[in-house]
Short mmCIF file of C-alpha atoms in Angstrom, two decimals:
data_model
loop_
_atom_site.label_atom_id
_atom_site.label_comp_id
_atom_site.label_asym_id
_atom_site.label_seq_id
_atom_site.Cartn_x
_atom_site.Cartn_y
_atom_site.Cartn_z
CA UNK A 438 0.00 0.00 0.00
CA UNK A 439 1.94 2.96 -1.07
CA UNK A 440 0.17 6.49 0.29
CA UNK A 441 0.60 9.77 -1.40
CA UNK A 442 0.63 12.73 0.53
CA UNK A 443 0.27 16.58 -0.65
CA UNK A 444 -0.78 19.47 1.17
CA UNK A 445 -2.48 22.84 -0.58
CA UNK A 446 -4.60 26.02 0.13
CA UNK A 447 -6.63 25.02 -2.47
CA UNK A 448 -9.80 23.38 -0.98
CA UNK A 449 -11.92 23.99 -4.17
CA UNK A 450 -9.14 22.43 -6.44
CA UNK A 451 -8.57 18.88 -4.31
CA UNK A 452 -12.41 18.30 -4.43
CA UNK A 453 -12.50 19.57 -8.24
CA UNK A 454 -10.12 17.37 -9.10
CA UNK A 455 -11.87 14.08 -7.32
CA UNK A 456 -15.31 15.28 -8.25
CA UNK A 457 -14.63 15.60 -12.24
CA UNK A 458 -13.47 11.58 -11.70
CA UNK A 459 -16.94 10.95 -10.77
CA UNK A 460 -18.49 13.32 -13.42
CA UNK A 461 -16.48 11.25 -16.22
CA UNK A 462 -17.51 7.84 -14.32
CA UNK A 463 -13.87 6.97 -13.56
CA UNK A 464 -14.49 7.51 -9.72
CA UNK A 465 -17.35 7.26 -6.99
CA UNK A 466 -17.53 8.57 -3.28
CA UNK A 467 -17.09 5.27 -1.09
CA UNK A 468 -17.37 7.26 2.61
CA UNK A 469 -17.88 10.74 4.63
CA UNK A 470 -17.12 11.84 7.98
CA UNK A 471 -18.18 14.60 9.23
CA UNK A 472 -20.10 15.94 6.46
CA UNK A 473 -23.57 16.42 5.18
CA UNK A 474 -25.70 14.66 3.03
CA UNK A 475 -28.71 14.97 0.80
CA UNK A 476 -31.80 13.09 1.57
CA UNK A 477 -30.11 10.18 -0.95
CA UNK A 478 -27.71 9.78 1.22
CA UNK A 479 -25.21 11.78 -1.44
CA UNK A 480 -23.01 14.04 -1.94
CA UNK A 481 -21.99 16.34 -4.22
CA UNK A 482 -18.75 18.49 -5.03
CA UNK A 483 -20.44 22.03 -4.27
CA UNK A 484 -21.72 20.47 -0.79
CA UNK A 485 -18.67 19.34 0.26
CA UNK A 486 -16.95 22.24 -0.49
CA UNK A 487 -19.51 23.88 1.50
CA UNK A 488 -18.90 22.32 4.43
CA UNK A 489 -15.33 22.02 4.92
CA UNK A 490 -15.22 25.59 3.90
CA UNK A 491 -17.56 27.03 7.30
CA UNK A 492 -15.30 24.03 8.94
CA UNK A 493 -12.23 26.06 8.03
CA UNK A 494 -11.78 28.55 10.81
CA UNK A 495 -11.67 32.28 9.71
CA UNK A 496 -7.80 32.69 11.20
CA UNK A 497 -5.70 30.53 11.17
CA UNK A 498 -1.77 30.54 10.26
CA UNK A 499 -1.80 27.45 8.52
CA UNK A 500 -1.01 28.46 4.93
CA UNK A 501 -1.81 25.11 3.32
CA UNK A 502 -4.92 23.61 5.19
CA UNK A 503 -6.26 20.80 3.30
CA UNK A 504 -4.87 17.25 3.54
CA UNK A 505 -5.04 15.20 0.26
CA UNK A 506 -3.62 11.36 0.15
CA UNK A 507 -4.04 8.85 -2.06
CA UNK A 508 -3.46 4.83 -1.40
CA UNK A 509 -2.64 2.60 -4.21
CA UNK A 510 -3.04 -1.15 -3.43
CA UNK A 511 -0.47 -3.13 -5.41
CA UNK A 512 -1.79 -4.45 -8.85
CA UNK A 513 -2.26 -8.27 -7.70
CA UNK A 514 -4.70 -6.64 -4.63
CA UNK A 515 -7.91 -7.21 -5.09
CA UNK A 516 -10.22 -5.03 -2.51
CA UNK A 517 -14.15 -4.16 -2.47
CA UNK A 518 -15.26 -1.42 -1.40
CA UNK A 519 -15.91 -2.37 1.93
CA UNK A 520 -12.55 -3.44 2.99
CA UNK A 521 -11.00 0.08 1.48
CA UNK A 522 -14.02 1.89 3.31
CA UNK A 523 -12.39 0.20 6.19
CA UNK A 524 -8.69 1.07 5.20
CA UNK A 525 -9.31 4.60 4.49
CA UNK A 526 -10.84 4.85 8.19
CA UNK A 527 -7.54 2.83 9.63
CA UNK A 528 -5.67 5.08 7.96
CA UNK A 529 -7.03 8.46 8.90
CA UNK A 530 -7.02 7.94 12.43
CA UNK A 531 -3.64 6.09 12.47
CA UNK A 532 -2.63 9.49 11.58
CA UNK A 533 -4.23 11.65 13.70
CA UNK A 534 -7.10 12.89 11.34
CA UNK A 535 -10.06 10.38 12.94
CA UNK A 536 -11.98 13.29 14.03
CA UNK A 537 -11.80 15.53 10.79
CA UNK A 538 -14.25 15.86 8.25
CA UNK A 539 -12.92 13.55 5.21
CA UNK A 540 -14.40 12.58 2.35
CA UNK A 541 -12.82 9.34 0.08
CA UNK A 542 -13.14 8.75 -3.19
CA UNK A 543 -12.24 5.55 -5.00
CA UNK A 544 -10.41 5.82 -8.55
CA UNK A 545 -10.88 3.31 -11.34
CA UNK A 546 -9.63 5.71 -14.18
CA UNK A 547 -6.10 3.21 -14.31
CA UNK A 548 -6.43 -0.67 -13.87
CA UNK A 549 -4.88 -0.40 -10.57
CA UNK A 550 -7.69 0.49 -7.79
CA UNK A 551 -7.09 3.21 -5.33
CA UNK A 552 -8.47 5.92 -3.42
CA UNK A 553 -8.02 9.48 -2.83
CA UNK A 554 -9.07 11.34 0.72
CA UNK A 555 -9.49 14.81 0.95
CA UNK A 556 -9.46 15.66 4.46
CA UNK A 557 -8.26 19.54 6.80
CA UNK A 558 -5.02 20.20 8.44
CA UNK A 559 -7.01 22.37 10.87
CA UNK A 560 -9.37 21.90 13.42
CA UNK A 561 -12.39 23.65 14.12
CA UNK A 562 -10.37 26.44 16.67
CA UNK A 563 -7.64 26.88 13.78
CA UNK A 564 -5.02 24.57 15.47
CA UNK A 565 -3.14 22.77 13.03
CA UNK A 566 -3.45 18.82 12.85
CA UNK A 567 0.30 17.65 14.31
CA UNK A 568 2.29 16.41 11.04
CA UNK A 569 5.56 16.14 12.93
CA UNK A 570 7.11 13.03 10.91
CA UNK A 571 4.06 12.49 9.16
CA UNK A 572 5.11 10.83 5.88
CA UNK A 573 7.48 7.85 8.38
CA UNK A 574 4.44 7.70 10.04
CA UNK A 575 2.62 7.14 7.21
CA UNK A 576 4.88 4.49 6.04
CA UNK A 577 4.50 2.59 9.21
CA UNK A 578 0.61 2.71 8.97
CA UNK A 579 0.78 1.50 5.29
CA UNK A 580 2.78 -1.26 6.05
CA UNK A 581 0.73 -2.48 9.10
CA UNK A 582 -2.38 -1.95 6.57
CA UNK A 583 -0.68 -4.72 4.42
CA UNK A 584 -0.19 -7.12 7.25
CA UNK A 585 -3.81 -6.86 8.76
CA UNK A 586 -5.50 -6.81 5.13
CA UNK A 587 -3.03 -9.71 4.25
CA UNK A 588 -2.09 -7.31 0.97
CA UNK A 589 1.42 -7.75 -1.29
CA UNK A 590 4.09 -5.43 -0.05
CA UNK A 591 4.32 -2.22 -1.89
CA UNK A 592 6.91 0.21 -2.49
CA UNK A 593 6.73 3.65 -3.58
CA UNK A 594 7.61 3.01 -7.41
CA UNK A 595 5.17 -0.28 -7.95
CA UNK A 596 3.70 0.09 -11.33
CA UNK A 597 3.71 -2.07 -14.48
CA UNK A 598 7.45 -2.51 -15.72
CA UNK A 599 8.13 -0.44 -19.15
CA UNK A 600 9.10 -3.36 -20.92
CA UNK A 601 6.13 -5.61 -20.05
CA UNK A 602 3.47 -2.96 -21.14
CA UNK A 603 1.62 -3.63 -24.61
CA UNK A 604 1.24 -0.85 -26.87
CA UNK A 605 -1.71 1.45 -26.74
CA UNK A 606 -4.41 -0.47 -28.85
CA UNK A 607 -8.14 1.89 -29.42
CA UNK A 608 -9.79 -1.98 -29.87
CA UNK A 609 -9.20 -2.98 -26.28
CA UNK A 610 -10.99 0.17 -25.08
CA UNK A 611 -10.58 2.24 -21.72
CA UNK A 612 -7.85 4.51 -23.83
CA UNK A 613 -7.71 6.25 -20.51
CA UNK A 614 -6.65 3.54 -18.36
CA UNK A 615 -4.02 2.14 -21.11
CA UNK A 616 -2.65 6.20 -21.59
CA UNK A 617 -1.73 6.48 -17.56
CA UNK A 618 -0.48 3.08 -17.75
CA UNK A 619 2.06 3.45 -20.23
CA UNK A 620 2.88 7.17 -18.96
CA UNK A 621 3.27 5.52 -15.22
CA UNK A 622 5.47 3.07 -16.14
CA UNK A 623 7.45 5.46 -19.03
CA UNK A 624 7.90 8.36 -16.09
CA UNK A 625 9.61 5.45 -13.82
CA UNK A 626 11.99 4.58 -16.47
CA UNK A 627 13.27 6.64 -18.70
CA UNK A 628 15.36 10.38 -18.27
CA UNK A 629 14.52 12.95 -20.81
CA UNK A 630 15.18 17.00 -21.50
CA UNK A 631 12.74 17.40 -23.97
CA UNK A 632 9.44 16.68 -25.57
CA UNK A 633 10.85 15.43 -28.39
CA UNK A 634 12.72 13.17 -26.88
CA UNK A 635 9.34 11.87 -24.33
CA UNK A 636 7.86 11.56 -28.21
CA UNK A 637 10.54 9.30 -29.01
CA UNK A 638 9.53 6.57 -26.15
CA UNK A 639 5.89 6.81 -26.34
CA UNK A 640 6.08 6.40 -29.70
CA UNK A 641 6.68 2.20 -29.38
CA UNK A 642 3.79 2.74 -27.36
CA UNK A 643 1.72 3.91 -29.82
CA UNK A 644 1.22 7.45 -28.21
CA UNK A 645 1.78 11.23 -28.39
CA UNK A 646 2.34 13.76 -26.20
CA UNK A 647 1.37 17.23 -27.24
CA UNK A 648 2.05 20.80 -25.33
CA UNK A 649 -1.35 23.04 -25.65
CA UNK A 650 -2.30 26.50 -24.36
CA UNK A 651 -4.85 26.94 -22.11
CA UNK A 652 -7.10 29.71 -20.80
CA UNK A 653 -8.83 29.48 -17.31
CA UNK A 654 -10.82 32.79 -15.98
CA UNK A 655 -8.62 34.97 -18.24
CA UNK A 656 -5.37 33.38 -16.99
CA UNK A 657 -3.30 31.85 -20.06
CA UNK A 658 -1.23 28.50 -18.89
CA UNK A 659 0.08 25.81 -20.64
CA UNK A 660 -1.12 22.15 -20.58
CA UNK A 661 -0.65 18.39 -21.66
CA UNK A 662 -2.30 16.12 -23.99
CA UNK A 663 -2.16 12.87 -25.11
CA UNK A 664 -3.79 10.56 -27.62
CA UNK A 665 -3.38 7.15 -29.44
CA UNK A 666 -1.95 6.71 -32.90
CA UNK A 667 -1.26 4.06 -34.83
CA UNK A 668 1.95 2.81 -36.52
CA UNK A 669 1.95 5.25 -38.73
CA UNK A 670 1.69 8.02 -36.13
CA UNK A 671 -0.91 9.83 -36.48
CA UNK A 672 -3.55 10.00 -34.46
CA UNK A 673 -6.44 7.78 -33.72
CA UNK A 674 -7.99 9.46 -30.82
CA UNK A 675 -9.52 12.77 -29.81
CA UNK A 676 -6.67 14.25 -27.68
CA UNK A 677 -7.20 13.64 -24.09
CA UNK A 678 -5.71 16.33 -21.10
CA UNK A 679 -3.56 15.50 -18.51
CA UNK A 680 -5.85 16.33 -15.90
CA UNK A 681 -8.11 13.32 -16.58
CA UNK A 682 -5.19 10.74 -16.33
CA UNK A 683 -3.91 11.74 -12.88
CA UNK A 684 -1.39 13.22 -11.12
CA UNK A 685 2.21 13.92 -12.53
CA UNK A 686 1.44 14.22 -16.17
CA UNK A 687 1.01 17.96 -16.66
CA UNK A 688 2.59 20.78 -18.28
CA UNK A 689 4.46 21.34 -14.64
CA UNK A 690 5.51 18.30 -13.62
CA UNK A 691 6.77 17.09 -17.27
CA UNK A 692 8.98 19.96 -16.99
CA UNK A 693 10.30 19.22 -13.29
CA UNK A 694 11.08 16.08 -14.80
CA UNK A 695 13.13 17.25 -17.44
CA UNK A 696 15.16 19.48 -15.34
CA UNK A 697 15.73 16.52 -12.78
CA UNK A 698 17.02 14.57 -16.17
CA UNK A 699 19.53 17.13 -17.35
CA UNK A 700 20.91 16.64 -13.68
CA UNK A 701 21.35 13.35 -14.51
CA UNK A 702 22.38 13.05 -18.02
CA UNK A 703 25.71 13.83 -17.94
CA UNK A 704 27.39 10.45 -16.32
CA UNK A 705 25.50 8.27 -19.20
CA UNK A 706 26.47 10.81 -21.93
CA UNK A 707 30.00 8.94 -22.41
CA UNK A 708 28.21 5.68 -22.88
CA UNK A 709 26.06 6.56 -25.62
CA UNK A 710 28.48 8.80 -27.22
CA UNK A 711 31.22 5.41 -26.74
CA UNK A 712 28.53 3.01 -28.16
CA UNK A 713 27.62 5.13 -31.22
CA UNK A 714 30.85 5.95 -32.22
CA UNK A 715 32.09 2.16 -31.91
CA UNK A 716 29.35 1.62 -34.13
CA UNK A 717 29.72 3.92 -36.90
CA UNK A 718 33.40 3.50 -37.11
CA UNK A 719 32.70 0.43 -38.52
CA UNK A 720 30.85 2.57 -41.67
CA UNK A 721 27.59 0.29 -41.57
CA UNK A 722 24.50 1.03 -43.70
CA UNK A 723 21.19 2.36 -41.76
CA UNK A 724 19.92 -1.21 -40.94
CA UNK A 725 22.96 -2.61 -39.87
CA UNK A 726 23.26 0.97 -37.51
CA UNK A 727 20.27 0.20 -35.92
CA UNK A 728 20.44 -3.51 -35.54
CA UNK A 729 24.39 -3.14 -33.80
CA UNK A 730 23.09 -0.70 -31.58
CA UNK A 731 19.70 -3.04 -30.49
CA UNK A 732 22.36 -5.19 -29.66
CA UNK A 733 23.56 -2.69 -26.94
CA UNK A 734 19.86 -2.47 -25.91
CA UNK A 735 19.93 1.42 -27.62
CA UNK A 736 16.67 2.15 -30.08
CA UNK A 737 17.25 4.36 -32.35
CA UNK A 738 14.09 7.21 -33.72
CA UNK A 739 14.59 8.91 -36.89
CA UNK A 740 12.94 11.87 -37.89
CA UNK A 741 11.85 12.40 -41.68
CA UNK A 742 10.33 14.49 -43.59
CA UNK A 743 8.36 13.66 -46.85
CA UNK A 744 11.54 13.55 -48.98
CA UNK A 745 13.29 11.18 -46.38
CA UNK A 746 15.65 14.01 -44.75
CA UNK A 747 16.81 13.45 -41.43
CA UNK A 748 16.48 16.24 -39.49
CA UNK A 749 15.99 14.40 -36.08
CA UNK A 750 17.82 11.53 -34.41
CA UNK A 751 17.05 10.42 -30.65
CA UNK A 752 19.21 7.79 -29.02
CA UNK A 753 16.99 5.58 -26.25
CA UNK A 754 19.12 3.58 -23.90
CA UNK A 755 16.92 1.07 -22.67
CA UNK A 756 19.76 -0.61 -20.20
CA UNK A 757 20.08 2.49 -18.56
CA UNK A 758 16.68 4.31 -19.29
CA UNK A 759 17.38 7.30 -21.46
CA UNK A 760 16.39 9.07 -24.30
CA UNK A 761 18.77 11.76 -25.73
CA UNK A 762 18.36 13.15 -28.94
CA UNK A 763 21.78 13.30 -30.65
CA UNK A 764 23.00 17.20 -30.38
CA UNK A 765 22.86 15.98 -26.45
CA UNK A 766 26.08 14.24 -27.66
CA UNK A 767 27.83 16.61 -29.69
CA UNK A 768 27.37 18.61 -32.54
CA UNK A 769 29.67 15.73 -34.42
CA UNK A 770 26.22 13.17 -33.29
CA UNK A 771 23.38 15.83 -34.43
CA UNK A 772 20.60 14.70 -37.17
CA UNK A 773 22.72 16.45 -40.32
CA UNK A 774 25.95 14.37 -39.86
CA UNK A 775 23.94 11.28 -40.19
CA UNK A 776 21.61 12.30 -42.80
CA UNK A 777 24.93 13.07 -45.12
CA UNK A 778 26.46 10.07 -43.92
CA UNK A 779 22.85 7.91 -45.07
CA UNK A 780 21.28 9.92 -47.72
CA UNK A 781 24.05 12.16 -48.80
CA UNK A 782 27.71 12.07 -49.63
CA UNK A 783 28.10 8.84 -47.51
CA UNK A 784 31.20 10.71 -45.60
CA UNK A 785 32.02 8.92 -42.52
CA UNK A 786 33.33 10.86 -40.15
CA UNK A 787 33.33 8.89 -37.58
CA UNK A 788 35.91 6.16 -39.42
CA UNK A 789 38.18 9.38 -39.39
CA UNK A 790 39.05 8.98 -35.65
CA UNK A 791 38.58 4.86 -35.17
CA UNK A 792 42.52 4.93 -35.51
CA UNK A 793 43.51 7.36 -33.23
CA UNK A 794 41.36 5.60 -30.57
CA UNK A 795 42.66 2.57 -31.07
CA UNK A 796 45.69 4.13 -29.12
CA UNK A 797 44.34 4.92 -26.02
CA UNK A 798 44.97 3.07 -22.79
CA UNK A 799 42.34 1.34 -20.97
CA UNK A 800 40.54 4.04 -19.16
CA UNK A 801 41.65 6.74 -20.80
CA UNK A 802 38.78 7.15 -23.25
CA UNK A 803 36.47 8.44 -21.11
CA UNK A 804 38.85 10.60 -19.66
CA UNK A 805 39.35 11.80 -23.37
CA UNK A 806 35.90 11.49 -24.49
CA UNK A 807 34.79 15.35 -24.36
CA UNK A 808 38.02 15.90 -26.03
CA UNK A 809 37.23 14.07 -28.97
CA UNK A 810 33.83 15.23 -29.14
CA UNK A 811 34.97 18.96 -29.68
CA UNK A 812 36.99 17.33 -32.49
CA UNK A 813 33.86 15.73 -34.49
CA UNK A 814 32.20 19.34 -33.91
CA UNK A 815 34.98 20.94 -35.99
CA UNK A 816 35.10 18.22 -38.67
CA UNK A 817 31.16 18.47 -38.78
CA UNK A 818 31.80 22.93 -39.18
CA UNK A 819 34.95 21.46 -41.75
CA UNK A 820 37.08 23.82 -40.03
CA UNK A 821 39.26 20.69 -39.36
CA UNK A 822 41.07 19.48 -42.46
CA UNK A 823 40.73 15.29 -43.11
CA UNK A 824 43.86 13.55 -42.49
CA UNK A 825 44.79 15.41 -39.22
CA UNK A 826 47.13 14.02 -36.63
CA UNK A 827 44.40 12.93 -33.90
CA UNK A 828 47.17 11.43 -31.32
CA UNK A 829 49.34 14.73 -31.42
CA UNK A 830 46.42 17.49 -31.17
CA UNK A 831 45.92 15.12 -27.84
CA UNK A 832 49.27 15.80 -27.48
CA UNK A 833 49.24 18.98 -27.47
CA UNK A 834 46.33 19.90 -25.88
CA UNK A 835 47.79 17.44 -22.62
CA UNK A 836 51.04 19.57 -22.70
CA UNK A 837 49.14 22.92 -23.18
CA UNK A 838 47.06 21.83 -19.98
CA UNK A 839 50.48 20.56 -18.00
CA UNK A 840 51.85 23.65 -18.67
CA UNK A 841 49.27 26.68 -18.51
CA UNK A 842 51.23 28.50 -15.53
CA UNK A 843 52.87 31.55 -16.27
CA UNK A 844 56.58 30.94 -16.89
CA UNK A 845 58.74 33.09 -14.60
CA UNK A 846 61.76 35.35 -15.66
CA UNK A 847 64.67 34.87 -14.40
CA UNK A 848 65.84 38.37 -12.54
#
């Protein structure tokens, strides 16, 4: 049982969000406490938001008041709705919040069951709810929930592996469900810095990811969409938004991502640049390209246009889970030295330099590696003439290095 906790000022938002699930049928209200109810027994999102809001003291100094968690049973759990009716009570007064007004709503928008509780961090005097080690505690209420509901242990990452997902597939229905799927399980993989290069991974999943602008009460944002194509790539589906898949898949977050990837990206930017040069030294056609480097478990995306141009190339390093389009190497790896090397003069320029690595010691290439790179830049600008002495501009630029001090004069 892995629980999800968030805090916010927004009271209106955490019940929007829940309440459009049960709009769109991907959600229902299993349990209230401490709330109202029509004469149904129901509830609806403007009552709710009714009464936690005259439940919300006037003064308080708690700047984010309103508790939001979600649970997520693991995948092989199989719960009604009474046992998590029964959960999501263990759990709220486990941690303190028995005797707030909560309200929990079960999601069925992904395969995976869960709920979400929307709950206050204040009580009805404005004192705050005590959330002193609240996420340990949290883990230590999860993981008695498992023992006493016999469920599988859960960690924080459990969601379908990349590599055992099937591609999206409009025929087997719930498009929603198989969209956060794949994006769950992509997200937990892979590293990428751009959307381009996200395109490039969901695109064995049959899926696209599309940046839209959006306009809410006269404010102008940006947003996330996402539909199903087909092997041709293009699209099968009416575009769906982020907010309808869940958490994590917005405009925001997609971009928190990529900054957290360009952290990341520069101790596996040797390998790939190692694996594709090894590769291309060797002067193979585009088949025998892609097929040496599936043998390295790297995919390989091309980018066309009509007339077969390359003017994109993203490297996917499955081993190691990421996707960097080839400028992310060096200019000497972009889209243009390729396309002239497939569809254009057929100059190699890669074979240029196989000799003069040859020569290095063991360890020494990675040590050299950014080195080298500069050098494919200035043969790609042909600033460098061909035939150049590889070993001694090392040479040089090693003694250059060893001996950048200022010489002193002798008096």
């Amino acid at each position: 049982m892995v629980a999800k906790i968030s805090s916010t000022a927004n009271l209106g938002g955490a019940l929007g969000y829940n309440f459009r699930k049960v709009v769109a049928r991907d959600a229902v209200v299993l349990l209230t406490s401490g709330l109202s109810l029509d004469r149904e027994g129901n509830t609806s999102l403007e009552r709710a938001l009714e009464d936690m809001s005259l439940l919300m003291p006037v003064m308080m100094r708690t700047k984010k008041p309103v508790f939001h968690v979600s649970l997520n049973p693991h995948p092989d759990d199989r719960l009604d709705d009474g046992q998590l009716a029964e959960i999501a009570e263990y759990y709220m007064r486990q941690l303190g919040y028995g005797n707030q007004p909560y309200i929990v709503f079960k999601h069925s928008d992904i395969e995976r069951e869960h709920i979400h509780i929307v709950s206050l961090r204040v009580d009805s005097d404005g004192h705050k709810i005590d959330d002193s080690f609240e996420r340990r505690r949290s883990k230590r209420i999860s993981n008695e929930i498992e023992r006493m509901w016999k469920l599988h242990p859960s960690d924080r990452n459990a969601v379908v592996p990349a590599d055992e997902l099937k591609v999206a597939d409009t025929g087997n229905g719930e498009i929603r469900k198989q969209i956060a799927a794949i994006l769950s399980a992509v997200l937990k993989k892979y590293d990428f810095q751009s959307l381009g290069e996200f395109n490039a991974i969901l695109a064995s999943y049959n899926i696209v990811a599309e940046e839209v602008k959006k306009e809410s009460r006269g404010r102008k944002y940006n947003g996330m969409v996402y539909s199903v194509t087909g092997a041709d790539g293009k699209k099968k589906t009416v575009p769906i938004d982020a907010g309808e898949l869940g958490r994590g898949y917005g405009y925001n977050a997609l971009r928190t991502r990529m900054a957290d990837s360009e952290k990341r990206f520069a101790g596996h930017r040797a390998y790939l640049r190692r694996a594709v040069r090894k590769t291309m030294s060797g002067s193979p056609d585009r088949d025998a390209f892609v097929r040496q480097l599936e043998k390295n478990d790297i995919s390989v995306v091309f980018r066309e246009n009509e007339s077969g141009r390359i003017y994109g190339i993203t490297f996917i390093d499955e081993r190691n889970g990421v996707a960097a389009n080839g400028s992310r190497l060096g200019k000497g790896y972009s889209a243009v030295v390729f396309n002239d090397y497939f569809n254009g003069s057929g100059h190699n320029p890669f074979a240029d330099m196989a000799e003069s690595r040859l020569a290095e010691r063991p360890g020494q290439e990675e040590r050299s590696d950014d080195m080298m790179a500069g050098i494919e830049d200035l043969l790609l600008d042909g600033t460098v003439p061909q035939g150049i002495d590889y070993k001694e501009m090392a040479f040089q630029k090693k003694m250059r290095k060893l001996h950048s001090g200022k010489i002193r004069r002798k008096k």
